[in-house]
Amino acid sequence: DAGITQSPRHKVTETGTPVTLRCHQTENHRYMYWYRQDPGHGLRLIHYSYGVKDTDKGEVSDGYSVSRSKTEDFLLTLESATSSQTSVYFCAISGRDAETQYFGPGTRLLVL
Amino acid sequence: ELKVEQNPLFLSMQEGKNYTIYCNYSTTSDRLYWYRQDPGKSLESLFVLLSNGAVKQEGRLMASLDTKARLSTLHITAAVHDLSATYFCAVDADSNYQLIWGAGTKLIIKP
């Protein structure tokens, strides 16, 4: 299994609070991704990174920001959590062009 | 805008039967991925298809890609209960490593 961990694995928070999710990899892969998974929508890309301090927006980036200060860590921040951001968040990594993406275990976030 | 459609979205079948899941996408792409997800778990890569006519097989699963028809199929041969899962296809949008995902096909195989 690819060395990807996510923390926390479960979180309950209140509307309006900031939340940060962490993705950590031990594979030294260049590309890292944050997705959210909701019933009926498959996965939707939030943000991705193609190197340290190099990030770009995905399909559903509003309300989210990311940072990557080290190759191994990719942080996702919900600036002011809303109930619509209740979801399962997956981090993924890939090493090079057209290589498959490997997924972390996921974080279940509930925003009350 | 690239859209990816899977069908069926739900499939219940008996062990021993054959069936096919279809993945259609709306714009040109020659990179298609199949994943499996068990309930409450993460996603596991099954196949990466990188060219027109690509065919890959692993056990009872076989995936193919027709880029001209913008269609990929995942064929299940002589299904067994352990193949029960949700299967996703994903297409690389504009070759920039952003994957656009289908909604998933929930497959239940009854003993």
PDB file of C-alpha atoms in Angstrom:
ATOM      1  CA  ASP A   1       0.000   0.000   0.000  1.00  0.00           C
ATOM      2  CA  ALA A   2       1.130   3.520  -0.771  1.00  0.00           C
ATOM      3  CA  GLY A   3       2.241   5.329   2.370  1.00  0.00           C
ATOM      4  CA  ILE A   4      -0.532   7.865   2.770  1.00  0.00           C
ATOM      5  CA  THR A   5      -2.100   8.895   6.036  1.00  0.00           C
ATOM      6  CA  GLN A   6      -4.832  11.391   6.756  1.00  0.00           C
ATOM      7  CA  SER A   7      -5.617  13.111  10.007  1.00  0.00           C
ATOM      8  CA  PRO A   8      -7.954  13.351  11.682  1.00  0.00           C
ATOM      9  CA  ARG A   9      -9.917  10.347  10.463  1.00  0.00           C
ATOM     10  CA  HIS A  10     -13.164  11.656  11.927  1.00  0.00           C
ATOM     11  CA  LYS A  11     -14.154  15.148  12.937  1.00  0.00           C
ATOM     12  CA  VAL A  12     -17.295  16.873  14.126  1.00  0.00           C
ATOM     13  CA  THR A  13     -17.293  20.638  14.069  1.00  0.00           C
ATOM     14  CA  GLU A  14     -19.690  23.538  14.151  1.00  0.00           C
ATOM     15  CA  THR A  15     -20.702  25.873  11.374  1.00  0.00           C
ATOM     16  CA  GLY A  16     -18.390  28.842  11.057  1.00  0.00           C
ATOM     17  CA  THR A  17     -15.306  27.281  12.581  1.00  0.00           C
ATOM     18  CA  PRO A  18     -12.101  26.746  10.613  1.00  0.00           C
ATOM     19  CA  VAL A  19     -10.999  23.159  10.038  1.00  0.00           C
ATOM     20  CA  THR A  20      -7.688  21.817   8.758  1.00  0.00           C
ATOM     21  CA  LEU A  21      -7.211  18.332   7.381  1.00  0.00           C
ATOM     22  CA  ARG A  22      -3.761  16.876   6.894  1.00  0.00           C
ATOM     23  CA  CYS A  23      -2.472  14.472   4.284  1.00  0.00           C
ATOM     24  CA  HIS A  24       0.967  12.961   4.810  1.00  0.00           C
ATOM     25  CA  GLN A  25       2.842  10.759   2.341  1.00  0.00           C
ATOM     26  CA  THR A  26       6.059   8.800   2.620  1.00  0.00           C
ATOM     27  CA  GLU A  27       6.401   8.062  -1.113  1.00  0.00           C
ATOM     28  CA  ASN A  28       8.068  11.322  -2.163  1.00  0.00           C
ATOM     29  CA  HIS A  29       5.452  11.694  -4.899  1.00  0.00           C
ATOM     30  CA  ARG A  30       5.197  14.988  -6.703  1.00  0.00           C
ATOM     31  CA  TYR A  31       1.440  15.264  -7.120  1.00  0.00           C
ATOM     32  CA  MET A  32      -1.081  15.445  -4.301  1.00  0.00           C
ATOM     33  CA  TYR A  33      -4.834  15.905  -4.495  1.00  0.00           C
ATOM     34  CA  TRP A  34      -7.779  16.620  -2.249  1.00  0.00           C
ATOM     35  CA  TYR A  35     -11.179  15.213  -3.176  1.00  0.00           C
ATOM     36  CA  ARG A  36     -14.552  15.157  -1.551  1.00  0.00           C
ATOM     37  CA  GLN A  37     -16.956  12.263  -1.948  1.00  0.00           C
ATOM     38  CA  ASP A  38     -20.686  12.690  -1.652  1.00  0.00           C
ATOM     39  CA  PRO A  39     -23.459  10.228  -2.500  1.00  0.00           C
ATOM     40  CA  GLY A  40     -24.418  10.410  -6.159  1.00  0.00           C
ATOM     41  CA  HIS A  41     -21.466  12.632  -7.118  1.00  0.00           C
ATOM     42  CA  GLY A  42     -18.537  10.274  -7.279  1.00  0.00           C
ATOM     43  CA  LEU A  43     -15.399  12.157  -6.323  1.00  0.00           C
ATOM     44  CA  ARG A  44     -14.858  15.825  -6.991  1.00  0.00           C
ATOM     45  CA  LEU A  45     -11.474  17.476  -7.018  1.00  0.00           C
ATOM     46  CA  ILE A  46     -11.065  20.355  -4.581  1.00  0.00           C
ATOM     47  CA  HIS A  47      -7.412  21.374  -5.041  1.00  0.00           C
ATOM     48  CA  TYR A  48      -4.258  19.716  -6.201  1.00  0.00           C
ATOM     49  CA  SER A  49      -0.522  20.301  -5.926  1.00  0.00           C
ATOM     50  CA  TYR A  50       2.202  19.640  -8.468  1.00  0.00           C
ATOM     51  CA  GLY A  51       5.097  20.507  -6.170  1.00  0.00           C
ATOM     52  CA  VAL A  52       6.075  22.329  -3.016  1.00  0.00           C
ATOM     53  CA  LYS A  53       4.179  25.621  -2.907  1.00  0.00           C
ATOM     54  CA  ASP A  54       2.631  24.855  -6.305  1.00  0.00           C
ATOM     55  CA  THR A  55      -1.114  24.385  -6.065  1.00  0.00           C
ATOM     56  CA  ASP A  56      -4.150  24.893  -8.241  1.00  0.00           C
ATOM     57  CA  LYS A  57      -7.917  24.840  -7.969  1.00  0.00           C
ATOM     58  CA  GLY A  58     -10.084  21.921  -8.863  1.00  0.00           C
ATOM     59  CA  GLU A  59     -13.737  21.586  -9.675  1.00  0.00           C
ATOM     60  CA  VAL A  60     -15.150  22.564  -6.249  1.00  0.00           C
ATOM     61  CA  SER A  61     -12.587  24.852  -4.627  1.00  0.00           C
ATOM     62  CA  ASP A  62     -14.872  27.552  -3.186  1.00  0.00           C
ATOM     63  CA  GLY A  63     -14.601  27.683   0.605  1.00  0.00           C
ATOM     64  CA  TYR A  64     -11.374  25.671   0.659  1.00  0.00           C
ATOM     65  CA  SER A  65      -7.703  26.583   0.683  1.00  0.00           C
ATOM     66  CA  VAL A  66      -4.597  24.418   0.610  1.00  0.00           C
ATOM     67  CA  SER A  67      -0.937  24.640   1.435  1.00  0.00           C
ATOM     68  CA  ARG A  68       2.074  22.506   0.684  1.00  0.00           C
ATOM     69  CA  SER A  69       5.257  23.624   2.400  1.00  0.00           C
ATOM     70  CA  LYS A  70       6.925  20.194   2.264  1.00  0.00           C
ATOM     71  CA  THR A  71       6.779  17.401  -0.293  1.00  0.00           C
ATOM     72  CA  GLU A  72       5.208  15.041   2.198  1.00  0.00           C
ATOM     73  CA  ASP A  73       2.407  17.217   3.571  1.00  0.00           C
ATOM     74  CA  PHE A  74      -0.665  18.695   1.898  1.00  0.00           C
ATOM     75  CA  LEU A  75      -3.098  20.601   4.097  1.00  0.00           C
ATOM     76  CA  LEU A  76      -6.725  21.346   3.306  1.00  0.00           C
ATOM     77  CA  THR A  77      -8.398  24.175   5.215  1.00  0.00           C
ATOM     78  CA  LEU A  78     -12.084  24.906   5.385  1.00  0.00           C
ATOM     79  CA  GLU A  79     -11.957  28.576   6.149  1.00  0.00           C
ATOM     80  CA  SER A  80     -15.400  28.761   7.756  1.00  0.00           C
ATOM     81  CA  ALA A  81     -17.093  25.382   7.740  1.00  0.00           C
ATOM     82  CA  THR A  82     -20.654  25.079   6.456  1.00  0.00           C
ATOM     83  CA  SER A  83     -23.076  22.173   6.592  1.00  0.00           C
ATOM     84  CA  SER A  84     -22.656  21.698   2.829  1.00  0.00           C
ATOM     85  CA  GLN A  85     -19.048  20.743   3.503  1.00  0.00           C
ATOM     86  CA  THR A  86     -20.105  17.672   5.444  1.00  0.00           C
ATOM     87  CA  SER A  87     -18.485  14.950   3.399  1.00  0.00           C
ATOM     88  CA  VAL A  88     -15.783  12.337   3.207  1.00  0.00           C
ATOM     89  CA  TYR A  89     -12.468  13.856   2.176  1.00  0.00           C
ATOM     90  CA  PHE A  90      -9.832  11.811   0.402  1.00  0.00           C
ATOM     91  CA  CYS A  91      -6.252  12.682  -0.273  1.00  0.00           C
ATOM     92  CA  ALA A  92      -4.482  11.073  -3.222  1.00  0.00           C
ATOM     93  CA  ILE A  93      -0.943  11.041  -4.568  1.00  0.00           C
ATOM     94  CA  SER A  94       0.710  10.229  -7.860  1.00  0.00           C
ATOM     95  CA  GLY A  95       4.301  10.215  -8.948  1.00  0.00           C
ATOM     96  CA  ARG A  96       4.420  11.026 -12.618  1.00  0.00           C
ATOM     97  CA  ASP A  97       2.555  11.574 -15.829  1.00  0.00           C
ATOM     98  CA  ALA A  98      -0.475   9.312 -16.287  1.00  0.00           C
ATOM     99  CA  GLU A  99       0.383   7.267 -13.249  1.00  0.00           C
ATOM    100  CA  THR A 100      -2.519   6.059 -11.212  1.00  0.00           C
ATOM    101  CA  GLN A 101      -3.534   8.005  -8.142  1.00  0.00           C
ATOM    102  CA  TYR A 102      -3.255   6.267  -4.774  1.00  0.00           C
ATOM    103  CA  PHE A 103      -5.734   7.190  -2.115  1.00  0.00           C
ATOM    104  CA  GLY A 104      -5.497   7.746   1.606  1.00  0.00           C
ATOM    105  CA  PRO A 105      -7.980   6.244   4.077  1.00  0.00           C
ATOM    106  CA  GLY A 106     -10.261   9.294   4.115  1.00  0.00           C
ATOM    107  CA  THR A 107     -11.539  11.764   6.699  1.00  0.00           C
ATOM    108  CA  ARG A 108     -15.208  11.869   7.662  1.00  0.00           C
ATOM    109  CA  LEU A 109     -16.211  15.423   8.454  1.00  0.00           C
ATOM    110  CA  LEU A 110     -19.535  16.400   9.960  1.00  0.00           C
ATOM    111  CA  VAL A 111     -20.391  20.086  10.176  1.00  0.00           C
ATOM    112  CA  LEU A 112     -23.277  20.802  12.515  1.00  0.00           C
TER     113      LEU A 112
ATOM    114  CA  GLU B   1     -16.729  20.592 -19.837  1.00  0.00           C
ATOM    115  CA  LEU B   2     -15.814  16.962 -19.470  1.00  0.00           C
ATOM    116  CA  LYS B   3     -18.588  14.762 -18.133  1.00  0.00           C
ATOM    117  CA  VAL B   4     -18.339  11.108 -17.221  1.00  0.00           C
ATOM    118  CA  GLU B   5     -21.391   8.874 -17.072  1.00  0.00           C
ATOM    119  CA  GLN B   6     -21.519   5.363 -15.758  1.00  0.00           C
ATOM    120  CA  ASN B   7     -24.290   2.886 -16.221  1.00  0.00           C
ATOM    121  CA  PRO B   8     -25.868   1.178 -14.618  1.00  0.00           C
ATOM    122  CA  LEU B   9     -25.578   2.988 -11.293  1.00  0.00           C
ATOM    123  CA  PHE B  10     -26.804  -0.066  -9.449  1.00  0.00           C
ATOM    124  CA  LEU B  11     -26.517  -3.700 -10.398  1.00  0.00           C
ATOM    125  CA  SER B  12     -27.618  -6.770  -8.518  1.00  0.00           C
ATOM    126  CA  MET B  13     -26.608 -10.071 -10.019  1.00  0.00           C
ATOM    127  CA  GLN B  14     -26.173 -13.726  -9.220  1.00  0.00           C
ATOM    128  CA  GLU B  15     -22.860 -15.454  -8.768  1.00  0.00           C
ATOM    129  CA  GLY B  16     -21.611 -17.093 -11.913  1.00  0.00           C
ATOM    130  CA  LYS B  17     -23.146 -14.567 -14.285  1.00  0.00           C
ATOM    131  CA  ASN B  18     -21.380 -12.176 -16.633  1.00  0.00           C
ATOM    132  CA  TYR B  19     -22.036  -8.484 -16.870  1.00  0.00           C
ATOM    133  CA  THR B  20     -20.609  -5.226 -18.162  1.00  0.00           C
ATOM    134  CA  ILE B  21     -20.380  -1.759 -16.650  1.00  0.00           C
ATOM    135  CA  TYR B  22     -20.166   1.129 -19.100  1.00  0.00           C
ATOM    136  CA  CYS B  23     -18.319   4.407 -18.773  1.00  0.00           C
ATOM    137  CA  ASN B  24     -19.015   7.136 -21.308  1.00  0.00           C
ATOM    138  CA  TYR B  25     -17.242  10.464 -21.396  1.00  0.00           C
ATOM    139  CA  SER B  26     -17.990  13.627 -23.305  1.00  0.00           C
ATOM    140  CA  THR B  27     -14.703  14.993 -24.658  1.00  0.00           C
ATOM    141  CA  THR B  28     -11.493  13.639 -26.067  1.00  0.00           C
ATOM    142  CA  SER B  29      -9.277  11.838 -23.608  1.00  0.00           C
ATOM    143  CA  ASP B  30      -6.996   8.835 -23.869  1.00  0.00           C
ATOM    144  CA  ARG B  31      -6.472   8.222 -20.179  1.00  0.00           C
ATOM    145  CA  LEU B  32      -9.054   6.313 -18.242  1.00  0.00           C
ATOM    146  CA  TYR B  33      -8.907   4.766 -14.808  1.00  0.00           C
ATOM    147  CA  TRP B  34     -11.016   2.181 -12.989  1.00  0.00           C
ATOM    148  CA  TYR B  35     -11.215   2.009  -9.218  1.00  0.00           C
ATOM    149  CA  ARG B  36     -12.976  -0.158  -6.679  1.00  0.00           C
ATOM    150  CA  GLN B  37     -14.373   0.993  -3.347  1.00  0.00           C
ATOM    151  CA  ASP B  38     -15.684  -1.238  -0.571  1.00  0.00           C
ATOM    152  CA  PRO B  39     -18.247   0.247   1.843  1.00  0.00           C
ATOM    153  CA  GLY B  40     -16.637   2.693   4.266  1.00  0.00           C
ATOM    154  CA  LYS B  41     -13.215   2.180   2.711  1.00  0.00           C
ATOM    155  CA  SER B  42     -10.842   4.006   0.456  1.00  0.00           C
ATOM    156  CA  LEU B  43     -10.445   3.608  -3.294  1.00  0.00           C
ATOM    157  CA  GLU B  44      -8.290   0.926  -4.826  1.00  0.00           C
ATOM    158  CA  SER B  45      -6.844   1.232  -8.312  1.00  0.00           C
ATOM    159  CA  LEU B  46      -7.864  -1.536 -10.684  1.00  0.00           C
ATOM    160  CA  PHE B  47      -6.796  -0.500 -14.180  1.00  0.00           C
ATOM    161  CA  VAL B  48      -5.159   2.334 -16.048  1.00  0.00           C
ATOM    162  CA  LEU B  49      -5.986   2.501 -19.766  1.00  0.00           C
ATOM    163  CA  LEU B  50      -3.765   4.822 -21.747  1.00  0.00           C
ATOM    164  CA  SER B  51      -4.505   4.289 -25.421  1.00  0.00           C
ATOM    165  CA  ASN B  52      -7.233   3.442 -27.859  1.00  0.00           C
ATOM    166  CA  GLY B  53      -7.891  -0.272 -27.907  1.00  0.00           C
ATOM    167  CA  ALA B  54      -6.181  -0.867 -24.564  1.00  0.00           C
ATOM    168  CA  VAL B  55      -7.395  -3.970 -22.785  1.00  0.00           C
ATOM    169  CA  LYS B  56      -6.355  -5.074 -19.329  1.00  0.00           C
ATOM    170  CA  GLN B  57      -7.422  -8.077 -17.305  1.00  0.00           C
ATOM    171  CA  GLU B  58      -7.068  -9.063 -13.698  1.00  0.00           C
ATOM    172  CA  GLY B  59      -8.806 -12.194 -12.533  1.00  0.00           C
ATOM    173  CA  ARG B  60     -12.498 -11.977 -13.381  1.00  0.00           C
ATOM    174  CA  LEU B  61     -12.325  -8.313 -14.387  1.00  0.00           C
ATOM    175  CA  MET B  62     -11.434  -7.008 -17.815  1.00  0.00           C
ATOM    176  CA  ALA B  63     -11.369  -3.361 -18.847  1.00  0.00           C
ATOM    177  CA  SER B  64     -11.187  -1.901 -22.326  1.00  0.00           C
ATOM    178  CA  LEU B  65     -11.007   1.547 -23.869  1.00  0.00           C
ATOM    179  CA  ASP B  66     -12.383   2.865 -27.153  1.00  0.00           C
ATOM    180  CA  THR B  67     -11.299   6.485 -27.400  1.00  0.00           C
ATOM    181  CA  LYS B  68     -13.148   7.051 -30.681  1.00  0.00           C
ATOM    182  CA  ALA B  69     -16.439   6.043 -29.095  1.00  0.00           C
ATOM    183  CA  ARG B  70     -15.424   7.711 -25.815  1.00  0.00           C
ATOM    184  CA  LEU B  71     -16.344   4.512 -24.049  1.00  0.00           C
ATOM    185  CA  SER B  72     -14.751   2.188 -21.567  1.00  0.00           C
ATOM    186  CA  THR B  73     -16.187  -1.068 -20.339  1.00  0.00           C
ATOM    187  CA  LEU B  74     -15.514  -3.125 -17.244  1.00  0.00           C
ATOM    188  CA  HIS B  75     -16.533  -6.709 -17.844  1.00  0.00           C
ATOM    189  CA  ILE B  76     -17.127  -9.147 -15.040  1.00  0.00           C
ATOM    190  CA  THR B  77     -16.845 -12.826 -15.840  1.00  0.00           C
ATOM    191  CA  ALA B  78     -18.466 -15.507 -13.680  1.00  0.00           C
ATOM    192  CA  ALA B  79     -19.082 -13.088 -10.827  1.00  0.00           C
ATOM    193  CA  VAL B  80     -18.278 -14.073  -7.262  1.00  0.00           C
ATOM    194  CA  HIS B  81     -19.532 -12.486  -4.038  1.00  0.00           C
ATOM    195  CA  ASP B  82     -16.119 -10.942  -3.272  1.00  0.00           C
ATOM    196  CA  LEU B  83     -16.511  -8.644  -6.270  1.00  0.00           C
ATOM    197  CA  SER B  84     -19.380  -6.825  -4.566  1.00  0.00           C
ATOM    198  CA  ALA B  85     -18.273  -3.192  -4.329  1.00  0.00           C
ATOM    199  CA  THR B  86     -18.755   0.181  -5.973  1.00  0.00           C
ATOM    200  CA  TYR B  87     -16.786   0.648  -9.172  1.00  0.00           C
ATOM    201  CA  PHE B  88     -15.740   4.053 -10.433  1.00  0.00           C
ATOM    202  CA  CYS B  89     -14.300   5.176 -13.714  1.00  0.00           C
ATOM    203  CA  ALA B  90     -12.360   8.419 -14.011  1.00  0.00           C
ATOM    204  CA  VAL B  91     -11.078  10.319 -17.005  1.00  0.00           C
ATOM    205  CA  ASP B  92      -8.084  12.626 -17.197  1.00  0.00           C
ATOM    206  CA  ALA B  93      -9.311  16.074 -18.188  1.00  0.00           C
ATOM    207  CA  ASP B  94      -6.947  17.888 -20.560  1.00  0.00           C
ATOM    208  CA  SER B  95      -3.984  15.750 -19.554  1.00  0.00           C
ATOM    209  CA  ASN B  96      -3.331  17.916 -16.515  1.00  0.00           C
ATOM    210  CA  TYR B  97      -3.764  15.121 -14.006  1.00  0.00           C
ATOM    211  CA  GLN B  98      -7.199  16.304 -12.923  1.00  0.00           C
ATOM    212  CA  LEU B  99      -9.527  13.338 -12.960  1.00  0.00           C
ATOM    213  CA  ILE B 100     -13.237  13.697 -13.602  1.00  0.00           C
ATOM    214  CA  TRP B 101     -15.167  10.868 -11.981  1.00  0.00           C
ATOM    215  CA  GLY B 102     -18.267   8.938 -12.795  1.00  0.00           C
ATOM    216  CA  ALA B 103     -20.904   8.584 -10.089  1.00  0.00           C
ATOM    217  CA  GLY B 104     -20.015   4.951  -9.488  1.00  0.00           C
ATOM    218  CA  THR B 105     -21.732   1.623 -10.074  1.00  0.00           C
ATOM    219  CA  LYS B 106     -22.794  -0.223  -6.953  1.00  0.00           C
ATOM    220  CA  LEU B 107     -22.475  -3.916  -7.669  1.00  0.00           C
ATOM    221  CA  ILE B 108     -24.102  -6.515  -5.434  1.00  0.00           C
ATOM    222  CA  ILE B 109     -23.408 -10.147  -6.196  1.00  0.00           C
ATOM    223  CA  LYS B 110     -25.691 -12.611  -4.507  1.00  0.00           C
ATOM    224  CA  PRO B 111     -24.494 -16.080  -3.630  1.00  0.00           C
TER     225      PRO B 111
END
